[in-house]
Amino acid sequence: MSVLVPRTLQDALQATAANPSAQLIQGGTDLMVEINFNHRKPTDVIALRRVDELKSVNIDIKNSQITIGAGLPYQQMEHGEIALHLPALAQAARTVGSPQIRSAGSIGGNLGTCSPAGDALPVLSALNATVNLQSADSSRAISIHDFMVGVKRNARMPGEIIVSTTLPIVSGWQGYSKVGVRNAMVISVASCCLVVDRINGTIAVALGAVGPTIIRCRETESWLAAQVDLKAKTTVSPNLLQEFGDRIATESKPIDDHRSTAAYRRHAVAVLARRMLTRANAQ
Amino acid sequence: MSSTTQTTTRRDVLGASALRPDGAAKVQGRFEFSSDLHAENMLWGATLRSPHPYARLVSIDLSAAYKIVGVVAIITAEDVPGKKTYGLISSDQPVFAQDFVRYVGEPIAAVAADHPETCRRALAAIKVEYEVLSPLTDAELAIQPATPPIHPDGNVIRRQQIITGDQDLQGEIIVEGTYEIGMQDQAFLGLEAALALPDSDGKGIEMHVATQWLHEDQKQIAACLDLPAERIRLTLGGVGGAFGAREDISLQVHCALLALRTSRPIKMQYSREESFYGHVHRHPAKIFIRHHAKRNGEIQRIEAKMVFDGGAYASTSSAVLINGVTHIQGPYRCPNATVVGYAVRTNNPPCGAMRGFGVVQACYAHESQMDKLAAACGLSPVEIRLRNAMVTGDKLITGQVIESVAPVARCIRETDAIALPAPLAKTAHPLEIVGGSGLTSLPHNIVRGIGWGVSIKNLMYSEKFDDFATARCQLKDGVATLKYATVEVGQGFVVLAPQIARSVLGVDEVVLDTVDTGIGSAGSTSASRQTWMSGGAVDGACRLVRQRLFEHVGKKYNIDPLRLVIEDTDVVDMIGDFRISVIEASTGVLIDETFEHHHRPTEELDENGQGNCHVAFAFVAHRAVVDVDVELGLVKVIQIATAQDVGRVLNPIAALGQIEGGIAQGLGLAVMEEIVLDKGKMRNPSFTDYLLPTALDAPSVVAVMIEEPEPQAPLGAKGIGEPPCISVTPAIAAAIRNATGRELPRVPVRPQDICF
Ligand SMILES: Cc1cc2nc3c(=O)[nH]c(=O)nc-3n(C[C@H](O)[C@H](O)[C@H](O)COP(=O)(O)OP(=O)(O)OC[C@H]3O[C@@H](n4cnc5c(N)ncnc54)[C@H](O)[C@@H]3O)c2cc1C
């Protein structure tokens, strides 16, 4: 087994070009578990941890967007400027694992694994984030919606490195809630990210752990936008709130497994979405 | 190689909050656990396990595995020279499966190779042909006479009834319920590990292992190896928790066999996943129970049917069952009883000892009933319990008279007197609210509930078993050296034993010798027994030494030894003014005494469940305060108030540690810890999905120690290890019921049990 430890993005890209099937590792909080369980037996590994460019943060107020390096650990998203502009991402980051995991795990790894329970992913989805990929001779930016293609499957091509993700700064309430059977350090049973865009009068709702991949509730979003003026701070009637949750539940596609039941998950996303819409309108 | 010799020099006598000598090393990562053991030239051992819950073994082909470079030996049932089975009470568990596999994870073969990875590849290369059979996974079905037995000994491991008093009595008030308890795992953090070193003549083994009972392991290993017990020398390896899961043999016999076969040291160590397959769990149980009471709440009769699922092999199931049926009345008077219990075999994972040992299941059922009874009689949970609380001198449903100190009412009253926590503030930090870091809930989503649980627990082994403990004390030049085979699993004997020696002998320096089979048995570190039993043995040995010291001093200084006492660190004449330090008194002499402590004998139960089967009892009350997000079914336990009957506090900080730890474990069973089974297969054998409480799940604990010294106990102290985890589970369940109005007849309580 070979392990390359490039110090620059350029070197990392050269390394992936030379060996497109090499296994990338950032924090290792997903990959090492898979290796320990023998689900994956990489022969060549490229470690990205020393590549500082992958930890950069670019806050572009003029264009209302933030670009976060794929290797930035979650712990650095919990507070500070990222949290100020992207509170939902900060909340999602805070729910990931334990302090040890949050100081190693990254969005790049969450995207790389592409689990439906990945906590950063509903936020990326609700915010219509862009995933920036680069290879030795080209780069591309694709929508998060095109990046996630199935259960633990994504659109990354061999030789490509996820360098960053770009998220818009949205004016309006946003939040992330996650149900687990423990008060911390737990894999999501069901989760929800809700983002209100007051300028454009739209709402985005993305659900985690209730389908093969993250689910965007587009029908409910446009239904709600037609019912209420999202540009203004409105109170949503109890009936409307009830229906909002019901519609969210209908758009979810949960399954029964050892962590929970489909019925509970469907119920939970409805409750979370209703509570978050209420919170959004209380602000 | 590990040397567990420890020297402590603090003047910490009984009653002081003496600190553990291994505490700092454990916190700093310097403590040597069994999994850290290493020997020159050692090979690694690994186990092949059945993927099927029930199958006939058709053939095993080792040829491909033997071709792998680095593989030194592969052994199967054929290679077991002695007894082909082992087990604690009845020896029914195959060392390796012979004709059938009866649970997922049953060992089939073991490999020795130069590297763990070689082992893994070798295991994958062993070809096993199975005829897969339909598994029996329903314990109640297993009892039916028409159900084919999955084991030559039949499906019913033991049936025990308790019949006493009026069998037809009907109460003015009758309440009943059927309660279920899920399968809990001990989930100790230090995984199973051992190092076996073969003797050069090939007829003996030195083994370093994390276990709960060195001498029982020695006996079982010797029988399987067909070697005399004295040729199996066991030394305790560093243990990282046990909770019952190390009472049974896991990798010991495999490791010893491989060492003898290869004539090389063998190291074996389980992964977390293998650990779930490699040790027994807490019995899942289903309990029907009906209470008959007078209108004023006085219990007159109980009827109960209890079914404990023992899984594929017996382990300690029969003793767990006896604990279950004999504790089903709870700490309450009950003159009439009609109780029957079964421990049965199924193709589920084997179950055996876990902290609370059969009483946890019984307690969840009787405490759930007490609340139903309270409601039916219009009484508060506290009042119904006080009205029925047993006292010393009361007769149990087995006919045994409670001779132990029994401050049940006092436990309840003192718990009740503990202040309730402040209500949840509107401005509470998100992490203090249900849902924690998931930010699911706001204060207005939350309902607070209060619930009660009270329990009785037997101490030591029951039913005629003489689980004695041995200790040796040597005194020389003011230094006491203690030798015993008492296993330290975290309970704190490493700190207690020197406290005893300092108190009895007036020494400062106490050396703890290596814990091994070079001395008589100490019995198991289980059943809340070591402070009483090994504490009694150390105390006895130290007293014998003190007697000899007084004789020596008396002779030398011409004083009647009967006039001598120890005062602080001096030998003092009670009547005259003679005084000499213990150091000086013991300089140049070696006093060496060994003492065996036996508890009083007990009896077996007769066919109607009558008999003095238990040694002694301890009691505890718990009051739980929980916050529940009813709509999402999420729970956070806010506070546990408890008053525990401890006899006497020997080390306050250690006692509190046991209480807090037990509460966390009982909380786990109440709201999250369960091995989820699907047709005999574990769905969550990892800490990703087998959830243990984290710091954010742990409640604040307010504990009162009730000190009424127990006359039977050598140090006046009762065992305190198990009680904290027993009635806390029903207390939490009751608090959730109180908040939600749901019946919740099953633990762990899951979100969907609350919100639908
Ligand atoms: C105890 C524990 C608790 C956890 N709790 C949570 C939780 O609560 N929520 C949650 O969402 N996750 C959780 N996880 C999973 C994990 O921490 C996250 O998915 C994390 O985001 C992974 O990031 P990483 O940098 O460690 O990824 P790695 O393990 O390094 O990589 C994961 C995958 O992504 C690929 N990859 C990584 N970086 C790049 C890149 N720049 N370009 C292309 N591919 C890349 C890797 O090749 C690999 O396939 C937990 C894990 C553990 C061990």
PDB file of C-alpha atoms in Angstrom, chain B residues 380-556:
ATOM      1  CA  SER B 380     -49.466   8.478  44.987  1.00  0.00           C
ATOM      2  CA  PRO B 381     -46.527   6.407  43.732  1.00  0.00           C
ATOM      3  CA  VAL B 382     -44.729   7.174  46.985  1.00  0.00           C
ATOM      4  CA  GLU B 383     -47.660   6.255  49.231  1.00  0.00           C
ATOM      5  CA  ILE B 384     -48.346   2.879  47.584  1.00  0.00           C
ATOM      6  CA  ARG B 385     -44.714   1.927  47.993  1.00  0.00           C
ATOM      7  CA  LEU B 386     -44.479   3.066  51.600  1.00  0.00           C
ATOM      8  CA  ARG B 387     -47.613   1.128  52.509  1.00  0.00           C
ATOM      9  CA  ASN B 388     -46.144  -2.100  51.230  1.00  0.00           C
ATOM     10  CA  ALA B 389     -42.458  -1.579  52.006  1.00  0.00           C
ATOM     11  CA  MET B 390     -40.892  -4.639  53.589  1.00  0.00           C
ATOM     12  CA  VAL B 391     -38.874  -4.544  56.808  1.00  0.00           C
ATOM     13  CA  THR B 392     -36.339  -6.811  58.461  1.00  0.00           C
ATOM     14  CA  GLY B 393     -38.150  -9.907  59.669  1.00  0.00           C
ATOM     15  CA  ASP B 394     -40.650  -9.996  56.802  1.00  0.00           C
ATOM     16  CA  LYS B 395     -41.052 -13.244  54.945  1.00  0.00           C
ATOM     17  CA  LEU B 396     -40.443 -13.397  51.198  1.00  0.00           C
ATOM     18  CA  ILE B 397     -42.600 -15.448  48.834  1.00  0.00           C
ATOM     19  CA  THR B 398     -39.907 -18.128  49.033  1.00  0.00           C
ATOM     20  CA  GLY B 399     -40.488 -18.413  52.779  1.00  0.00           C
ATOM     21  CA  GLN B 400     -37.083 -16.861  53.459  1.00  0.00           C
ATOM     22  CA  VAL B 401     -37.095 -14.317  56.257  1.00  0.00           C
ATOM     23  CA  ILE B 402     -35.307 -11.068  55.521  1.00  0.00           C
ATOM     24  CA  GLU B 403     -32.539 -10.917  58.077  1.00  0.00           C
ATOM     25  CA  SER B 404     -30.659  -8.123  56.344  1.00  0.00           C
ATOM     26  CA  VAL B 405     -31.058  -4.532  57.345  1.00  0.00           C
ATOM     27  CA  ALA B 406     -34.012  -3.467  55.171  1.00  0.00           C
ATOM     28  CA  PRO B 407     -34.492   0.313  55.188  1.00  0.00           C
ATOM     29  CA  VAL B 408     -36.932   0.324  52.268  1.00  0.00           C
ATOM     30  CA  ALA B 409     -39.218   3.018  53.641  1.00  0.00           C
ATOM     31  CA  ARG B 410     -36.237   5.135  54.560  1.00  0.00           C
ATOM     32  CA  CYS B 411     -34.817   4.826  51.026  1.00  0.00           C
ATOM     33  CA  ILE B 412     -38.151   6.032  49.655  1.00  0.00           C
ATOM     34  CA  ARG B 413     -38.559   8.887  52.138  1.00  0.00           C
ATOM     35  CA  GLU B 414     -35.011  10.159  51.765  1.00  0.00           C
ATOM     36  CA  THR B 415     -35.287  10.056  47.998  1.00  0.00           C
ATOM     37  CA  ASP B 416     -38.562  11.915  48.211  1.00  0.00           C
ATOM     38  CA  ALA B 417     -36.879  14.585  50.338  1.00  0.00           C
ATOM     39  CA  ILE B 418     -34.333  15.394  47.630  1.00  0.00           C
ATOM     40  CA  ALA B 419     -35.171  18.692  45.940  1.00  0.00           C
ATOM     41  CA  LEU B 420     -36.657  18.488  42.479  1.00  0.00           C
ATOM     42  CA  PRO B 421     -34.682  20.189  39.714  1.00  0.00           C
ATOM     43  CA  ALA B 422     -35.676  23.678  38.605  1.00  0.00           C
ATOM     44  CA  PRO B 423     -38.219  23.740  35.794  1.00  0.00           C
ATOM     45  CA  LEU B 424     -36.818  24.008  32.288  1.00  0.00           C
ATOM     46  CA  ALA B 425     -36.063  27.670  31.677  1.00  0.00           C
ATOM     47  CA  LYS B 426     -37.529  29.373  28.624  1.00  0.00           C
ATOM     48  CA  THR B 427     -34.002  30.559  27.959  1.00  0.00           C
ATOM     49  CA  ALA B 428     -32.354  27.165  28.429  1.00  0.00           C
ATOM     50  CA  HIS B 429     -29.283  26.498  26.320  1.00  0.00           C
ATOM     51  CA  PRO B 430     -30.184  24.272  23.344  1.00  0.00           C
ATOM     52  CA  LEU B 431     -27.913  21.505  24.611  1.00  0.00           C
ATOM     53  CA  GLU B 432     -29.924  21.332  27.850  1.00  0.00           C
ATOM     54  CA  ILE B 433     -33.111  20.657  25.950  1.00  0.00           C
ATOM     55  CA  VAL B 434     -34.427  17.357  24.625  1.00  0.00           C
ATOM     56  CA  GLY B 435     -32.944  16.577  21.226  1.00  0.00           C
ATOM     57  CA  GLY B 436     -29.634  18.122  22.274  1.00  0.00           C
ATOM     58  CA  SER B 437     -27.404  19.106  19.410  1.00  0.00           C
ATOM     59  CA  GLY B 438     -30.119  18.083  16.924  1.00  0.00           C
ATOM     60  CA  LEU B 439     -32.010  21.292  17.811  1.00  0.00           C
ATOM     61  CA  THR B 440     -35.332  19.532  17.396  1.00  0.00           C
ATOM     62  CA  SER B 441     -37.232  21.050  20.263  1.00  0.00           C
ATOM     63  CA  LEU B 442     -38.000  24.289  22.021  1.00  0.00           C
ATOM     64  CA  PRO B 443     -39.051  24.551  25.669  1.00  0.00           C
ATOM     65  CA  HIS B 444     -42.742  24.761  24.723  1.00  0.00           C
ATOM     66  CA  ASN B 445     -42.531  21.352  22.994  1.00  0.00           C
ATOM     67  CA  ILE B 446     -41.549  19.709  26.241  1.00  0.00           C
ATOM     68  CA  VAL B 447     -43.492  18.033  29.030  1.00  0.00           C
ATOM     69  CA  ARG B 448     -41.804  17.122  32.279  1.00  0.00           C
ATOM     70  CA  GLY B 449     -42.548  13.850  34.073  1.00  0.00           C
ATOM     71  CA  ILE B 450     -41.630  12.251  37.383  1.00  0.00           C
ATOM     72  CA  GLY B 451     -41.432   8.531  38.065  1.00  0.00           C
ATOM     73  CA  TRP B 452     -40.440   6.113  40.801  1.00  0.00           C
ATOM     74  CA  GLY B 453     -38.629   2.824  41.088  1.00  0.00           C
ATOM     75  CA  VAL B 454     -37.656   0.852  44.180  1.00  0.00           C
ATOM     76  CA  SER B 455     -35.818  -2.446  44.239  1.00  0.00           C
ATOM     77  CA  ILE B 456     -34.554  -5.351  46.253  1.00  0.00           C
ATOM     78  CA  LYS B 457     -31.429  -7.195  45.130  1.00  0.00           C
ATOM     79  CA  ASN B 458     -29.790 -10.308  46.511  1.00  0.00           C
ATOM     80  CA  LEU B 459     -26.062 -10.136  47.220  1.00  0.00           C
ATOM     81  CA  MET B 460     -23.591 -12.948  46.507  1.00  0.00           C
ATOM     82  CA  TYR B 461     -24.379 -16.307  44.933  1.00  0.00           C
ATOM     83  CA  SER B 462     -27.477 -18.237  45.872  1.00  0.00           C
ATOM     84  CA  GLU B 463     -28.855 -21.747  46.049  1.00  0.00           C
ATOM     85  CA  LYS B 464     -26.224 -23.560  48.080  1.00  0.00           C
ATOM     86  CA  PHE B 465     -23.274 -22.121  46.210  1.00  0.00           C
ATOM     87  CA  ASP B 466     -20.243 -21.516  48.420  1.00  0.00           C
ATOM     88  CA  ASP B 467     -18.585 -18.643  46.602  1.00  0.00           C
ATOM     89  CA  PHE B 468     -15.828 -18.081  49.115  1.00  0.00           C
ATOM     90  CA  ALA B 469     -12.921 -15.661  48.798  1.00  0.00           C
ATOM     91  CA  THR B 470      -9.275 -16.085  49.784  1.00  0.00           C
ATOM     92  CA  ALA B 471      -6.693 -13.484  50.727  1.00  0.00           C
ATOM     93  CA  ARG B 472      -3.182 -13.532  52.080  1.00  0.00           C
ATOM     94  CA  CYS B 473      -1.481 -10.798  54.072  1.00  0.00           C
ATOM     95  CA  GLN B 474       2.223 -10.544  54.811  1.00  0.00           C
ATOM     96  CA  LEU B 475       3.644  -7.956  57.178  1.00  0.00           C
ATOM     97  CA  LYS B 476       7.309  -7.106  57.232  1.00  0.00           C
ATOM     98  CA  ASP B 477       9.144  -3.929  58.220  1.00  0.00           C
ATOM     99  CA  GLY B 478       5.947  -1.934  58.324  1.00  0.00           C
ATOM    100  CA  VAL B 479       4.888  -2.932  54.829  1.00  0.00           C
ATOM    101  CA  ALA B 480       1.783  -5.037  54.233  1.00  0.00           C
ATOM    102  CA  THR B 481       1.638  -7.126  51.092  1.00  0.00           C
ATOM    103  CA  LEU B 482      -1.745  -8.398  49.982  1.00  0.00           C
ATOM    104  CA  LYS B 483      -2.278 -11.299  47.663  1.00  0.00           C
ATOM    105  CA  TYR B 484      -5.622 -12.407  46.288  1.00  0.00           C
ATOM    106  CA  ALA B 485      -7.210 -13.469  43.024  1.00  0.00           C
ATOM    107  CA  THR B 486      -9.899 -10.814  43.205  1.00  0.00           C
ATOM    108  CA  VAL B 487     -10.469  -9.369  39.757  1.00  0.00           C
ATOM    109  CA  GLU B 488     -10.568  -5.614  39.428  1.00  0.00           C
ATOM    110  CA  VAL B 489     -13.080  -4.705  36.745  1.00  0.00           C
ATOM    111  CA  GLY B 490     -13.511  -1.103  37.817  1.00  0.00           C
ATOM    112  CA  GLN B 491     -15.427  -1.680  41.048  1.00  0.00           C
ATOM    113  CA  GLY B 492     -12.497  -0.432  43.124  1.00  0.00           C
ATOM    114  CA  PHE B 493     -11.074  -3.356  45.041  1.00  0.00           C
ATOM    115  CA  VAL B 494      -7.612  -2.011  44.188  1.00  0.00           C
ATOM    116  CA  VAL B 495      -8.345   0.936  46.407  1.00  0.00           C
ATOM    117  CA  LEU B 496     -10.457  -0.818  49.019  1.00  0.00           C
ATOM    118  CA  ALA B 497      -8.011  -3.609  49.875  1.00  0.00           C
ATOM    119  CA  PRO B 498      -5.222  -1.212  50.965  1.00  0.00           C
ATOM    120  CA  GLN B 499      -7.773   0.823  52.931  1.00  0.00           C
ATOM    121  CA  ILE B 500      -8.697  -2.313  54.866  1.00  0.00           C
ATOM    122  CA  ALA B 501      -5.054  -3.204  55.530  1.00  0.00           C
ATOM    123  CA  ARG B 502      -4.262   0.312  56.730  1.00  0.00           C
ATOM    124  CA  SER B 503      -7.259   0.340  59.032  1.00  0.00           C
ATOM    125  CA  VAL B 504      -6.613  -3.064  60.563  1.00  0.00           C
ATOM    126  CA  LEU B 505      -2.829  -3.031  60.723  1.00  0.00           C
ATOM    127  CA  GLY B 506      -1.935   0.623  61.132  1.00  0.00           C
ATOM    128  CA  VAL B 507       0.484   0.416  58.229  1.00  0.00           C
ATOM    129  CA  ASP B 508       0.965   3.134  55.652  1.00  0.00           C
ATOM    130  CA  GLU B 509       2.516   1.196  52.864  1.00  0.00           C
ATOM    131  CA  VAL B 510       0.490  -1.550  51.211  1.00  0.00           C
ATOM    132  CA  VAL B 511       1.779  -3.536  48.269  1.00  0.00           C
ATOM    133  CA  LEU B 512      -0.725  -5.340  46.072  1.00  0.00           C
ATOM    134  CA  ASP B 513       0.736  -8.500  44.670  1.00  0.00           C
ATOM    135  CA  THR B 514      -0.070  -9.768  41.179  1.00  0.00           C
ATOM    136  CA  VAL B 515      -3.620 -11.013  40.795  1.00  0.00           C
ATOM    137  CA  ASP B 516      -3.319 -14.596  39.624  1.00  0.00           C
ATOM    138  CA  THR B 517      -4.194 -18.213  40.346  1.00  0.00           C
ATOM    139  CA  GLY B 518      -1.177 -18.546  42.651  1.00  0.00           C
ATOM    140  CA  ILE B 519      -3.584 -18.350  45.590  1.00  0.00           C
ATOM    141  CA  GLY B 520      -7.062 -19.743  46.307  1.00  0.00           C
ATOM    142  CA  SER B 521     -10.161 -18.499  44.527  1.00  0.00           C
ATOM    143  CA  ALA B 522     -11.713 -15.127  45.261  1.00  0.00           C
ATOM    144  CA  GLY B 523     -14.921 -16.024  43.485  1.00  0.00           C
ATOM    145  CA  SER B 524     -16.271 -13.901  40.699  1.00  0.00           C
ATOM    146  CA  THR B 525     -16.325 -10.131  40.608  1.00  0.00           C
ATOM    147  CA  SER B 526     -20.080 -10.116  40.209  1.00  0.00           C
ATOM    148  CA  ALA B 527     -23.275 -10.305  42.238  1.00  0.00           C
ATOM    149  CA  SER B 528     -22.206  -7.164  44.166  1.00  0.00           C
ATOM    150  CA  ARG B 529     -20.021  -9.508  46.195  1.00  0.00           C
ATOM    151  CA  GLN B 530     -16.348  -8.533  46.276  1.00  0.00           C
ATOM    152  CA  THR B 531     -16.407  -5.844  48.972  1.00  0.00           C
ATOM    153  CA  TRP B 532     -18.265  -8.275  51.188  1.00  0.00           C
ATOM    154  CA  MET B 533     -16.447 -11.480  50.209  1.00  0.00           C
ATOM    155  CA  SER B 534     -12.902 -10.479  49.241  1.00  0.00           C
ATOM    156  CA  GLY B 535     -13.142  -7.513  51.581  1.00  0.00           C
ATOM    157  CA  GLY B 536     -13.979 -10.031  54.296  1.00  0.00           C
ATOM    158  CA  ALA B 537     -11.043 -12.202  53.262  1.00  0.00           C
ATOM    159  CA  VAL B 538      -8.546  -9.320  53.293  1.00  0.00           C
ATOM    160  CA  ASP B 539      -9.971  -8.125  56.589  1.00  0.00           C
ATOM    161  CA  GLY B 540      -9.704 -11.643  58.018  1.00  0.00           C
ATOM    162  CA  ALA B 541      -6.120 -12.122  56.844  1.00  0.00           C
ATOM    163  CA  CYS B 542      -5.103  -8.719  58.200  1.00  0.00           C
ATOM    164  CA  ARG B 543      -6.734  -9.486  61.558  1.00  0.00           C
ATOM    165  CA  LEU B 544      -4.829 -12.770  61.798  1.00  0.00           C
ATOM    166  CA  VAL B 545      -1.619 -10.885  61.067  1.00  0.00           C
ATOM    167  CA  ARG B 546      -2.492  -8.270  63.640  1.00  0.00           C
ATOM    168  CA  GLN B 547      -3.079 -11.007  66.204  1.00  0.00           C
ATOM    169  CA  ARG B 548       0.352 -12.422  65.474  1.00  0.00           C
ATOM    170  CA  LEU B 549       1.921  -8.980  65.660  1.00  0.00           C
ATOM    171  CA  PHE B 550       0.360  -8.397  69.067  1.00  0.00           C
ATOM    172  CA  GLU B 551       1.663 -11.776  70.218  1.00  0.00           C
ATOM    173  CA  HIS B 552       5.119 -10.882  68.961  1.00  0.00           C
ATOM    174  CA  VAL B 553       5.087  -7.451  70.643  1.00  0.00           C
ATOM    175  CA  GLY B 554       3.567  -8.897  73.805  1.00  0.00           C
ATOM    176  CA  LYS B 555       6.279 -11.456  74.092  1.00  0.00           C
ATOM    177  CA  LYS B 556       9.046  -9.024  73.352  1.00  0.00           C
TER     178      LYS B 556
END
